[in-house]
Coordinates of C-alpha atoms and ligand atoms in Angstrom, one line a residue:
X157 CA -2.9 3.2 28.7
X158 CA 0.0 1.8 30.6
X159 CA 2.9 0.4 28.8
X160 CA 1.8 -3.0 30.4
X161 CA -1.6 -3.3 29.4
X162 CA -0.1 -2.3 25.8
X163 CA 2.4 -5.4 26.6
X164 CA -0.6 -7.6 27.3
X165 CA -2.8 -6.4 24.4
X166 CA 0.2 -7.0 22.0
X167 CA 1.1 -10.2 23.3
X168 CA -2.5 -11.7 23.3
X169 CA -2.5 -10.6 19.6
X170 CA 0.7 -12.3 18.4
X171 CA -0.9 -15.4 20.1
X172 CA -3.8 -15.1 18.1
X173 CA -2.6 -13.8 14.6
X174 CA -0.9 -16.5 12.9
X175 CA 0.2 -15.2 9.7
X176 CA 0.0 -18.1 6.7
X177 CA -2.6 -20.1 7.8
X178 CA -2.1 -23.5 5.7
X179 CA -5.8 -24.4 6.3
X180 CA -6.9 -21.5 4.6
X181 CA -4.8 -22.2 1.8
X182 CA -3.3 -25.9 1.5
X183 CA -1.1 -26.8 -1.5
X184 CA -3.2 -27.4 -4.6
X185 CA -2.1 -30.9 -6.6
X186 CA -0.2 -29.5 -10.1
X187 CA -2.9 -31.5 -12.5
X188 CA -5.7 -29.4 -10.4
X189 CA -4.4 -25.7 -11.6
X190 CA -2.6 -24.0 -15.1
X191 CA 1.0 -25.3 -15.8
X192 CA 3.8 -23.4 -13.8
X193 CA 7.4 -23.2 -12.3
X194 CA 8.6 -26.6 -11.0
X195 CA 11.5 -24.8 -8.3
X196 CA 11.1 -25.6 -4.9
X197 CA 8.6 -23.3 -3.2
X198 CA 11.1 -21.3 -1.2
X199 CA 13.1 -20.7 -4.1
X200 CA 10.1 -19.4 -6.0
X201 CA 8.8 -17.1 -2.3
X202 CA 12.3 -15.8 -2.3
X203 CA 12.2 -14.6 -6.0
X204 CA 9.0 -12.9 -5.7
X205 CA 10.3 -11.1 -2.9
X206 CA 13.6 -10.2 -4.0
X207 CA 13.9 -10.3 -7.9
X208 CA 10.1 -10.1 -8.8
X209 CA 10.3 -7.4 -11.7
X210 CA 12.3 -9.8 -13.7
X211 CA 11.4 -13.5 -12.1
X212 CA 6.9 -12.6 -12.7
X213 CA 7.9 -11.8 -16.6
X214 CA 9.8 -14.4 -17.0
X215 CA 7.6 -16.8 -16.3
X216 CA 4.7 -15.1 -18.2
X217 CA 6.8 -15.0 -21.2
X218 CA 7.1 -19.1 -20.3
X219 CA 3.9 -19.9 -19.3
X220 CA 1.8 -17.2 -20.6
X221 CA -1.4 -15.3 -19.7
X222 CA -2.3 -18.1 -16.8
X223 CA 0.2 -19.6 -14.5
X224 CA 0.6 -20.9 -11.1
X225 CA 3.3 -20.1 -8.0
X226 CA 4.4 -21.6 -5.0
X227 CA 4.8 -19.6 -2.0
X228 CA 5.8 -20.4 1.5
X229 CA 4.1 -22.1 3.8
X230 CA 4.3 -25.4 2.8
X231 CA 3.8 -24.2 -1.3
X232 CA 0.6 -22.4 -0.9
X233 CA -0.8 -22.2 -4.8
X234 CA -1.1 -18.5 -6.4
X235 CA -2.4 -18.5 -10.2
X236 CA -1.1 -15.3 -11.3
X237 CA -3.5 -13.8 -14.1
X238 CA -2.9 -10.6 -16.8
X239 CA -6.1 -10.1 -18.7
X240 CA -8.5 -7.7 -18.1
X241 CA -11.3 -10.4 -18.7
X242 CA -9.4 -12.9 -16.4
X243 CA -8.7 -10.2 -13.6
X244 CA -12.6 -8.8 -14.0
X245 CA -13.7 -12.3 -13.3
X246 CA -11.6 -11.7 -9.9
X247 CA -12.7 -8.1 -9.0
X248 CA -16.6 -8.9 -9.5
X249 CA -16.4 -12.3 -7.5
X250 CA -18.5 -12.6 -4.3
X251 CA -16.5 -11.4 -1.7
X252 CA -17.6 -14.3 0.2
X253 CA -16.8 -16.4 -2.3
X254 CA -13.2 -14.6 -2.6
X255 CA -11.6 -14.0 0.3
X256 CA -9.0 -11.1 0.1
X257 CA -8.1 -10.1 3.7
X258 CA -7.6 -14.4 4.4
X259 CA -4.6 -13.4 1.7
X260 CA -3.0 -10.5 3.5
X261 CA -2.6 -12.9 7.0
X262 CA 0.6 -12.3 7.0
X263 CA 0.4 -8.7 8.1
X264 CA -2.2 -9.9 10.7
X265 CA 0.6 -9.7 13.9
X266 CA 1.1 -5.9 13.3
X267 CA -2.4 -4.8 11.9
X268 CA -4.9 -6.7 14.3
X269 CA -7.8 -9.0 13.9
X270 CA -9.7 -6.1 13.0
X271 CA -7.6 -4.5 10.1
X272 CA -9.5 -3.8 7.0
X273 CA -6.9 -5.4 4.8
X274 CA -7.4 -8.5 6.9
X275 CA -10.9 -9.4 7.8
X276 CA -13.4 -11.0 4.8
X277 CA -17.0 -11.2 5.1
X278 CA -19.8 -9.4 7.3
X279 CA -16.8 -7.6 9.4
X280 CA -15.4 -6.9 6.7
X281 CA -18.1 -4.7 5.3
X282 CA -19.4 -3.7 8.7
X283 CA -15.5 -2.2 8.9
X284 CA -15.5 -1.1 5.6
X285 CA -19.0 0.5 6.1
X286 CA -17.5 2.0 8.9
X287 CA -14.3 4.3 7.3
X288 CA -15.7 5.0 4.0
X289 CA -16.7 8.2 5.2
X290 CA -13.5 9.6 6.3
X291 CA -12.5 9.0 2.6
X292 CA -15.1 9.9 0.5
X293 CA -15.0 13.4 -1.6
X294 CA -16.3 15.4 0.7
X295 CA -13.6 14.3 3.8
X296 CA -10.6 14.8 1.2
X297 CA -11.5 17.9 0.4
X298 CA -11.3 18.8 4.1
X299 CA -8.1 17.3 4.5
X300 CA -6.8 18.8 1.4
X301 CA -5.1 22.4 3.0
X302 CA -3.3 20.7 5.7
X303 CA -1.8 17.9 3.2
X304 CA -0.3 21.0 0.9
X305 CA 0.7 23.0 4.2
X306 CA 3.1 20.0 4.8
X307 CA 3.9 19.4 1.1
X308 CA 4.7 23.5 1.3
X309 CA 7.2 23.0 4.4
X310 CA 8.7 19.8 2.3
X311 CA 9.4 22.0 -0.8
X312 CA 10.1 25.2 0.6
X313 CA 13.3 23.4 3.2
X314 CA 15.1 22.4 -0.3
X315 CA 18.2 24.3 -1.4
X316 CA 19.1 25.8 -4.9
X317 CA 21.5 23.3 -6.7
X318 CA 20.9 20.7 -3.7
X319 CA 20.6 17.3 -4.4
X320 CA 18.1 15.4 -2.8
X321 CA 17.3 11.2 -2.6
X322 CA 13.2 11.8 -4.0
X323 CA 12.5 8.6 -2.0
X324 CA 14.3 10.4 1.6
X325 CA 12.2 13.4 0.6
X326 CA 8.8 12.0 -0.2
X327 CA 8.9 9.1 2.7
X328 CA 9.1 12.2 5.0
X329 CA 6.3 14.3 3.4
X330 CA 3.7 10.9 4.1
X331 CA 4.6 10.0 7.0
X332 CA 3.8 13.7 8.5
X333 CA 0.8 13.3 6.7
X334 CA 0.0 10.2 8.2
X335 CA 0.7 11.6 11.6
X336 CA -1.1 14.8 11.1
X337 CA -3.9 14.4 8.8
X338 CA -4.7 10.5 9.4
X339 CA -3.7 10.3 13.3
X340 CA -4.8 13.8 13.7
X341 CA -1.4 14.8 16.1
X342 CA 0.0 18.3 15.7
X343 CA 1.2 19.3 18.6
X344 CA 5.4 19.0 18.2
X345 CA 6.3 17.2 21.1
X346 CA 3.6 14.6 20.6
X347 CA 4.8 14.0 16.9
X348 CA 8.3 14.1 18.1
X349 CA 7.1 10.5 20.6
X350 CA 5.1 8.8 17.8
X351 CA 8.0 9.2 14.5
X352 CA 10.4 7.1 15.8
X353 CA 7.5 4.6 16.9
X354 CA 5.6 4.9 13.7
X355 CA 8.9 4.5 11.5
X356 CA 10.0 1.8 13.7
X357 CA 7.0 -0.3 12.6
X358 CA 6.7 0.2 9.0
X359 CA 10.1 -1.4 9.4
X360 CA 9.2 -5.0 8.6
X361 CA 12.0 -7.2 7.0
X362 CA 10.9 -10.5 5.4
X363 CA 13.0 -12.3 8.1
X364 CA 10.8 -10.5 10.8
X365 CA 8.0 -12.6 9.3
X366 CA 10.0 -15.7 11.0
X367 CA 9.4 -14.2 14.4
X368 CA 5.6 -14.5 13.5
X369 CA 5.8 -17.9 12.4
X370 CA 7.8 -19.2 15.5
X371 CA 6.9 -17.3 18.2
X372 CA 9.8 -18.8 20.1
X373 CA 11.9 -15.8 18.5
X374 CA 10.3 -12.6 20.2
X375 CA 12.4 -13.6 23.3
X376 CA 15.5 -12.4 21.1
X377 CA 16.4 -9.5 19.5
X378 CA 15.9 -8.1 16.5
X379 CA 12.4 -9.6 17.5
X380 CA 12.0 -8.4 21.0
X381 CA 13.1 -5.0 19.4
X382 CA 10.1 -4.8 17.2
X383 CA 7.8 -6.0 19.9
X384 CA 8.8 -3.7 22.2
X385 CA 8.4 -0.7 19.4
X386 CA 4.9 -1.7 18.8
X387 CA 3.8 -2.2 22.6
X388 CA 5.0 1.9 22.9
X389 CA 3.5 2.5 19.5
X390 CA -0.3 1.0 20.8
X391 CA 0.2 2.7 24.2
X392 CA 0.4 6.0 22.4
X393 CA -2.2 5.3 19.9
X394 CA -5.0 4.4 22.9
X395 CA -3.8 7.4 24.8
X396 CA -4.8 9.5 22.0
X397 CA -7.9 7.7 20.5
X398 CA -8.8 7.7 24.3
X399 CA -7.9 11.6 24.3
X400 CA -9.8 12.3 21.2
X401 CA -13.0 11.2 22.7
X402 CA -13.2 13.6 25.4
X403 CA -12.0 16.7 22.7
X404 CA -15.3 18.8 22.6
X405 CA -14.7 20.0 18.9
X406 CA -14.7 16.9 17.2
X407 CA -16.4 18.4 14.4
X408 CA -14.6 21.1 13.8
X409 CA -11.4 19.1 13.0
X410 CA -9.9 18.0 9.7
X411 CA -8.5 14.4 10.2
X412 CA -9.4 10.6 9.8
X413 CA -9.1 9.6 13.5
X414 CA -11.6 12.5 14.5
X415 CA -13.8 11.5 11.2
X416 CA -13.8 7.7 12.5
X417 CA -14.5 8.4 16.3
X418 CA -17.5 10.4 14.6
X419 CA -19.1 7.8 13.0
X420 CA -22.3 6.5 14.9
X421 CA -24.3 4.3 14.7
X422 CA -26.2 3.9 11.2
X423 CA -29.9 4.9 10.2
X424 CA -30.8 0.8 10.7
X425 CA -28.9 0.8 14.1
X426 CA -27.2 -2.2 13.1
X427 CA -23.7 -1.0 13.1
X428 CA -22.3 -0.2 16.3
X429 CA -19.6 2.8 16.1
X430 CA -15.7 1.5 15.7
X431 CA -14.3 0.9 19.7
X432 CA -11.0 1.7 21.0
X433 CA -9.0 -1.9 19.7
X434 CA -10.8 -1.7 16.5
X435 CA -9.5 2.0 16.2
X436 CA -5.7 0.8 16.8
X437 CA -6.1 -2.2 14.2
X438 CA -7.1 0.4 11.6
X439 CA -4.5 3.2 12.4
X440 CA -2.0 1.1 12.3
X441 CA -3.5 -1.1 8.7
X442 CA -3.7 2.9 7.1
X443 CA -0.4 3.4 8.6
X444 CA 0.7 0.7 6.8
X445 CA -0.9 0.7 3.9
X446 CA -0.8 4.5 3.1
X447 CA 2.8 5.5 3.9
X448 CA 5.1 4.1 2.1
X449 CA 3.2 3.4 -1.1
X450 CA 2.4 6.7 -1.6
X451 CA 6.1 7.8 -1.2
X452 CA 7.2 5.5 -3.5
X453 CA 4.3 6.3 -6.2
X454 CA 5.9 10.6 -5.6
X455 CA 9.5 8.8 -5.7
X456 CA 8.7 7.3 -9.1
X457 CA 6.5 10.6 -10.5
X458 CA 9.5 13.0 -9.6
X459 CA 12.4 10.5 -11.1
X460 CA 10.4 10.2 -14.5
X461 CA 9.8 14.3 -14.5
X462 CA 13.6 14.5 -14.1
X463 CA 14.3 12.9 -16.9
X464 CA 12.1 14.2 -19.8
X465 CA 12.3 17.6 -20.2
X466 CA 9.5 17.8 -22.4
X467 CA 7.0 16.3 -19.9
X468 CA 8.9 18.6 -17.4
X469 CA 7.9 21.6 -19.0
X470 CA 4.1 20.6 -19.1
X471 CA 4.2 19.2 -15.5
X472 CA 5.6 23.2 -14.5
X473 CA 2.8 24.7 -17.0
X474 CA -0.2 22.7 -15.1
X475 CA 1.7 22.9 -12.1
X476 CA 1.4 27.1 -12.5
X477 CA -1.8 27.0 -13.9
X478 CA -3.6 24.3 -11.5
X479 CA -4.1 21.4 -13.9
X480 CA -4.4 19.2 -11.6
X481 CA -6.1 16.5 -14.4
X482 CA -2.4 16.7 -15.5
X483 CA -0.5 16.4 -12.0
X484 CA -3.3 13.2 -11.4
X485 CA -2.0 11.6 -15.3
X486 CA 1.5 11.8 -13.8
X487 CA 1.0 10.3 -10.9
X488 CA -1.5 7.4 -12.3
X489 CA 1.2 6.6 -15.4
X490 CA 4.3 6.8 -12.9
X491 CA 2.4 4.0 -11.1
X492 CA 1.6 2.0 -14.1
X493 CA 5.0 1.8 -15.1
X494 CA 6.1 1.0 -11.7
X495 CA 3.7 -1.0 -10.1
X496 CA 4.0 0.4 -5.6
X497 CA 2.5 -3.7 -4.9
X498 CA 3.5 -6.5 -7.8
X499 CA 0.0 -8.1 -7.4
X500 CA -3.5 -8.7 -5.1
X501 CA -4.9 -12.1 -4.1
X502 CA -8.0 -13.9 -3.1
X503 CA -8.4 -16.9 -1.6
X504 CA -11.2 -19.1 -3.3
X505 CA -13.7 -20.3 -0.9
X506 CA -15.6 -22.5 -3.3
X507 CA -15.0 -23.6 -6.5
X508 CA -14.7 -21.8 -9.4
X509 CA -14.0 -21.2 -13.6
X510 CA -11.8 -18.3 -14.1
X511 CA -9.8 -18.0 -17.0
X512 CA -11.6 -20.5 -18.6
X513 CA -10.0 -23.1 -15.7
X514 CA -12.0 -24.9 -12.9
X515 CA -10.1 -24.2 -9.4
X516 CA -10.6 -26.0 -6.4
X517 CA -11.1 -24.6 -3.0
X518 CA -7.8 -23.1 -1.4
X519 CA -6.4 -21.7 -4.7
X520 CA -5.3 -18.2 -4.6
X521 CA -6.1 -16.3 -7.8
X522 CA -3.8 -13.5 -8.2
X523 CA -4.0 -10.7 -10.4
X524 CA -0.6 -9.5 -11.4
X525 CA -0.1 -5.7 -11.5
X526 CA 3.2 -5.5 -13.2
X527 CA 2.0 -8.1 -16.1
X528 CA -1.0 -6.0 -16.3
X529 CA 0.5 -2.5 -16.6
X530 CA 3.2 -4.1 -19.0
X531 CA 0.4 -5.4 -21.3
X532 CA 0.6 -3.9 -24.8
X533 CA -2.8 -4.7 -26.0
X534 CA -3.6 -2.5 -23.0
X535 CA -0.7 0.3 -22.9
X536 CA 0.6 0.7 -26.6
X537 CA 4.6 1.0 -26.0
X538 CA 4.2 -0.2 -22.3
X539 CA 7.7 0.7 -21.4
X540 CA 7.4 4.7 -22.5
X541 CA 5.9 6.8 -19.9
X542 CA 3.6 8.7 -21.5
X543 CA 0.9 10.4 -19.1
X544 CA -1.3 11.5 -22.2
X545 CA -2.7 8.3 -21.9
X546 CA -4.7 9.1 -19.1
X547 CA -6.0 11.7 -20.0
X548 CA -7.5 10.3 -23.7
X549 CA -9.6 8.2 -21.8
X550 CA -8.2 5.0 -23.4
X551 CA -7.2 3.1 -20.4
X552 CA -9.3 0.0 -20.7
X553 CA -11.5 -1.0 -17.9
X554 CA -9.4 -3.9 -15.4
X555 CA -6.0 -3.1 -17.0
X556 CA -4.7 -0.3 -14.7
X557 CA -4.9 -1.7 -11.0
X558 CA -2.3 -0.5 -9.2
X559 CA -5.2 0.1 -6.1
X560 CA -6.5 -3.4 -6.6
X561 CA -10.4 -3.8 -7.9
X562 CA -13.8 -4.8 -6.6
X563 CA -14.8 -4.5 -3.5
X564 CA -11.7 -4.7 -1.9
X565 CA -10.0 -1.7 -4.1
X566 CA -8.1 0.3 -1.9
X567 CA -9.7 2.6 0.2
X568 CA -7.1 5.4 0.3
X569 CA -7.0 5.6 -3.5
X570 CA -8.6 9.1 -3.9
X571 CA -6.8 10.2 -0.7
X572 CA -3.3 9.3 -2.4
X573 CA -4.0 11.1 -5.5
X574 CA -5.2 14.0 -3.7
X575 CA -2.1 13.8 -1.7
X576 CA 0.3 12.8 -4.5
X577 CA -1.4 16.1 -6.8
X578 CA -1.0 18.6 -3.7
X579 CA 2.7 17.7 -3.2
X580 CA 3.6 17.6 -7.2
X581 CA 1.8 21.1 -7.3
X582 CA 4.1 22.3 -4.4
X583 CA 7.3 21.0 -5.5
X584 CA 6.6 21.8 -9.2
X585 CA 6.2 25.1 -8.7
X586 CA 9.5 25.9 -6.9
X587 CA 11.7 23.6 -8.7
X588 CA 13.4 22.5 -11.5
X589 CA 14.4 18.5 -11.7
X590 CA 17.1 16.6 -13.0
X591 CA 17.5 13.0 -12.6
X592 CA 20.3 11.6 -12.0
X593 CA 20.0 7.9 -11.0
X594 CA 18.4 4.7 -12.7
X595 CA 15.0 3.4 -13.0
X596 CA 15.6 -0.1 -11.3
X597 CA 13.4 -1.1 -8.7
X598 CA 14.0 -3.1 -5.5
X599 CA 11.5 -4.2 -3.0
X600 CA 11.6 -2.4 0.4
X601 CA 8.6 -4.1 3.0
X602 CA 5.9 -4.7 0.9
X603 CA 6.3 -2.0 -1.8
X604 CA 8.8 -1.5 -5.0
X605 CA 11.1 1.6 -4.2
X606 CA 13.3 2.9 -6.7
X607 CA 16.7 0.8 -5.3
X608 CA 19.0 4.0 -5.4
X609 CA 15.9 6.0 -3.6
X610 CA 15.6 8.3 -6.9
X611 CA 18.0 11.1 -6.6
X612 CA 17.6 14.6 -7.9
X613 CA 19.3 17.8 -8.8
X614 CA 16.9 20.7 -8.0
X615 CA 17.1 24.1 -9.0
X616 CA 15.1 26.9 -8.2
X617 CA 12.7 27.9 -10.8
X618 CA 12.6 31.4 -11.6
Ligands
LIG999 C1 0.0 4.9 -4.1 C2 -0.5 4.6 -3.0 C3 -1.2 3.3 -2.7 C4 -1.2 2.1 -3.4 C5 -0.4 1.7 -4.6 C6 -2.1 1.2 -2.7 C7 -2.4 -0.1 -3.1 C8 -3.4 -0.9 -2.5 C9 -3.7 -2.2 -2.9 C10 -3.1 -2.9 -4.2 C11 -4.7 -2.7 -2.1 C12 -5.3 -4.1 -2.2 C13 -6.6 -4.0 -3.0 C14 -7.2 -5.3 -3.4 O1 -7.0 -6.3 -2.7 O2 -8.0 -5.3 -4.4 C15 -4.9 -1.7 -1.1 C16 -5.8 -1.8 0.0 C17 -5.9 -0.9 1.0 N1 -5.3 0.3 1.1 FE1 -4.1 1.1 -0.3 N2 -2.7 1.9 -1.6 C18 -2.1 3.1 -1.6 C19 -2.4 4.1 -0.7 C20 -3.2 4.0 0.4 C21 -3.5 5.0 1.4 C22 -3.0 6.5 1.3 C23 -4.3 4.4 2.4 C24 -4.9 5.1 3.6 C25 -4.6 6.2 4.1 C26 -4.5 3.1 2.0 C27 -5.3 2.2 2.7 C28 -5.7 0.9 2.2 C29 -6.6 0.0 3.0 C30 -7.2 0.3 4.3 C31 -6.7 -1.1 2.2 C32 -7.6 -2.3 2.5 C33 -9.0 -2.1 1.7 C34 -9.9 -3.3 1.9 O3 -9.5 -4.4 2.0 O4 -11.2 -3.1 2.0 N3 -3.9 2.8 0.8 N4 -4.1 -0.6 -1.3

């Protein structure tokens, strides 16, 4: 595709995505929903951005297990819920009824009108219909030697003594995987066009939002910057989705693009396969979605293994022995304790009780992943990591979401763990850790990174 037509097709989708829409969710009246913070709503949308892991606690501790926010656009209402009962009531709503991808608009400039995360209803589960095989057991297994090949490279380019920023480290290992196992591109000098692409759009500042909200703004830079990185980003996407088509060993090869443009037409012949825009949207939405989280999930694994060296030395033990039940409790308790996304939202389409409260139409009901993973009726001694706990089986059902619930819960879940297991087993067995930074979070994008990026003393295990 030429780097005009890309132009075009980019700027016919900023036209159309809107992020926010205020329809979709007007402010709710405060006698209409559960008691909450009186601050303006900008001050409130820039404490959840910036300062959530102490501003969302705070209020709980306020307002307790049900309480309402007010975000930007014009105070859109959130009731943020902790309960397993409260957040099941969520999950096992009618997706038609609960609208998640109306409440991830704002990404809807980047991803596409098609995007998984974005659409609701019938496309929604025509898409989701669509990519379920490229990440069901069977695909992830497939995709499994290439994710420890890189993981292998990752580990093996470290040096004895070195010290290395876990975050730097791991944020490299996903994107190649995104690249390579996801977008199927191996060949160097290809990879070498889309990483500064890809990177360049994963980049999203909350001021960038602005540029989506006044359109007025992509005629100036940093704006026109981004723009311009996405219009060469989609030109190289269609080249290679249109590339792919013509590739005569389709089967043969291990990666979601090639899985997707596989998928046909189902026994009822009522799904047509994915074409070349939808394609793009969900690239770019996996891109998105699967990239940095999972780095930040390793960042967090690898900075709570340097610093116990009890756990250490049965991380190295499974590690050698291929436990990978243990590698997988790491992983899941690193992310209970610090929550990748603070919190997943639906947006009510008719009336409903939850939490024993009648919401209107518009509401947003949000269940809160760091007030759930914090709970103590659900974690005993919530602030101790402690991976054991996942593998007692006493994690109660709705209280560990960090991949959301229902069905809306993320679709790359299994392929994160399998990726997050591969590249603990890989580093593990090389290395010693030591940590030498702090466990405070800060938000980068959309996710929680550790704010000093985790840095690490590693020595060569012998
Ligand atoms: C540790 C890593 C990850 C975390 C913490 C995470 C978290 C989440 C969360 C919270 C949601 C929203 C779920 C909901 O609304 O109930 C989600 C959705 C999604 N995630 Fe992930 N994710 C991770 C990795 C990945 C990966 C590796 C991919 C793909 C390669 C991916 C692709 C998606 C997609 C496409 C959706 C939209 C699903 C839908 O709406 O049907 N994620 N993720």
């Amino acid at each position: 595709m030429t780097v005009a037509d890309a132009q075009r097709r980019v700027d016919e989708r900023l036209a159309k995505m809107r992020p926010l829409s205020r329809e979709a969710a007007p402010p709710i009246p405060r006698d209409l929903v559960p008691p909450g913070s009186r601050l303006p709503f900008l001050i409130q949308t820039f404490l959840i951005f910036r300062y959530r892991h102490r501003f969302i606690p705070w209020l709980h501790r306020r307002y307790g297990d049900v309480f309402t926010v007010r975000m930007a656009p014009a105070g859109r209402t959130l009731v943020m819920l902790r309960r397993p009962e409260h957040i099941k009531e969520v999950f096992a709503g009618d997706p038609h009824e609960f609208h998640a991808g109306e409440g991830n608009g704002i990404l809807g400039p980047v991803m596409g009108e098609h995007s998984l995360l974005l659409t609701d209803g019938d496309q929604h589960q025509r898409a989701r219909k669509l990519l379920m095989p490229a990440f069901n057991g069977a695909a992830l297994r497939r995709y499994q030697s290439l994710v420890s090949e890189i993981a292998r490279r990752e580990a093996g380019s470290w040096t004895d003594a070195g010290s290395i920023s876990a975050l730097r480290r791991m944020n490299a290992v996903t994107l190649e995987v995104i690249l390579q196992v996801v977008f199927g591109v191996t060949d160097e000098e290809r990879l070498a066009r889309l990483r500064p692409r890809v990177t360049g759009t994963v980049d999203i500042r909350p001021w960038m939002l602005l540029g989506w909200v006044y359109p007025q703004l992509q005629r100036i830079r940093p704006w026109r910057s981004f723009t311009d990185n996405m219009v060469a980003l989609d030109a190289l996407l269609y080249d290679e989705i249109a590339e792919r088509r013509e590739v005569s060993d389709l089967d043969g090869r291990d990666d979601v693009l090639s899985r997707l443009l596989q998928v046909g037409v189902d026994e009822a012949g009522d799904t047509p396969p994915l074409t070349d825009h939808e394609l793009r949207d969900q690239l770019v939405t996996l891109l998105l979605a699967g990239h940095e989280t999972t780095a930040s999930a390793l960042s967090w694994t690898l900075f709570e293994l340097g610093r116990d060296a009890d756990i250490r030395r049965r991380a190295h033990q499974a590690a050698d022995e291929g436990d990978d039940g243990y590698l997988e409790a790491l992983l899941k308790e690193a992310m209970r304790l610090h929550p990748v996304i603070p919190m997943v939202n639906r947006v009510l389409k008719q009336p409903q009780r939850i939490a024993g409260r009648d919401l209107p139409i518009g509401t947003i009901v949000t269940p809160s992943i760091i007030l759930a993973h914090d709970n103590p009726d659900s974690f005993p001694e919530p602030d101790r990591f402690r991976p054991e706990r996942f593998l007692d089986g006493q994690v109660p059902a709705n209280a560990w979401i960090p991949f959301g619930g229902g069905v809306r819960r993320c679709i790359g879940a299994g392929f994160s763990l399998m990726e997050g297991v591969a590249v603990l087993r890989e580093v593990l067995t090389r290395w010693d850790l030591e940590s030498t930074g702090s466990p405070k979070p800060r938000t980068r994008n959309i996710t929680s990174i550790p704010a000093d990026g985790a840095p690490l003393t590693v020595r060569r295990r012998h």
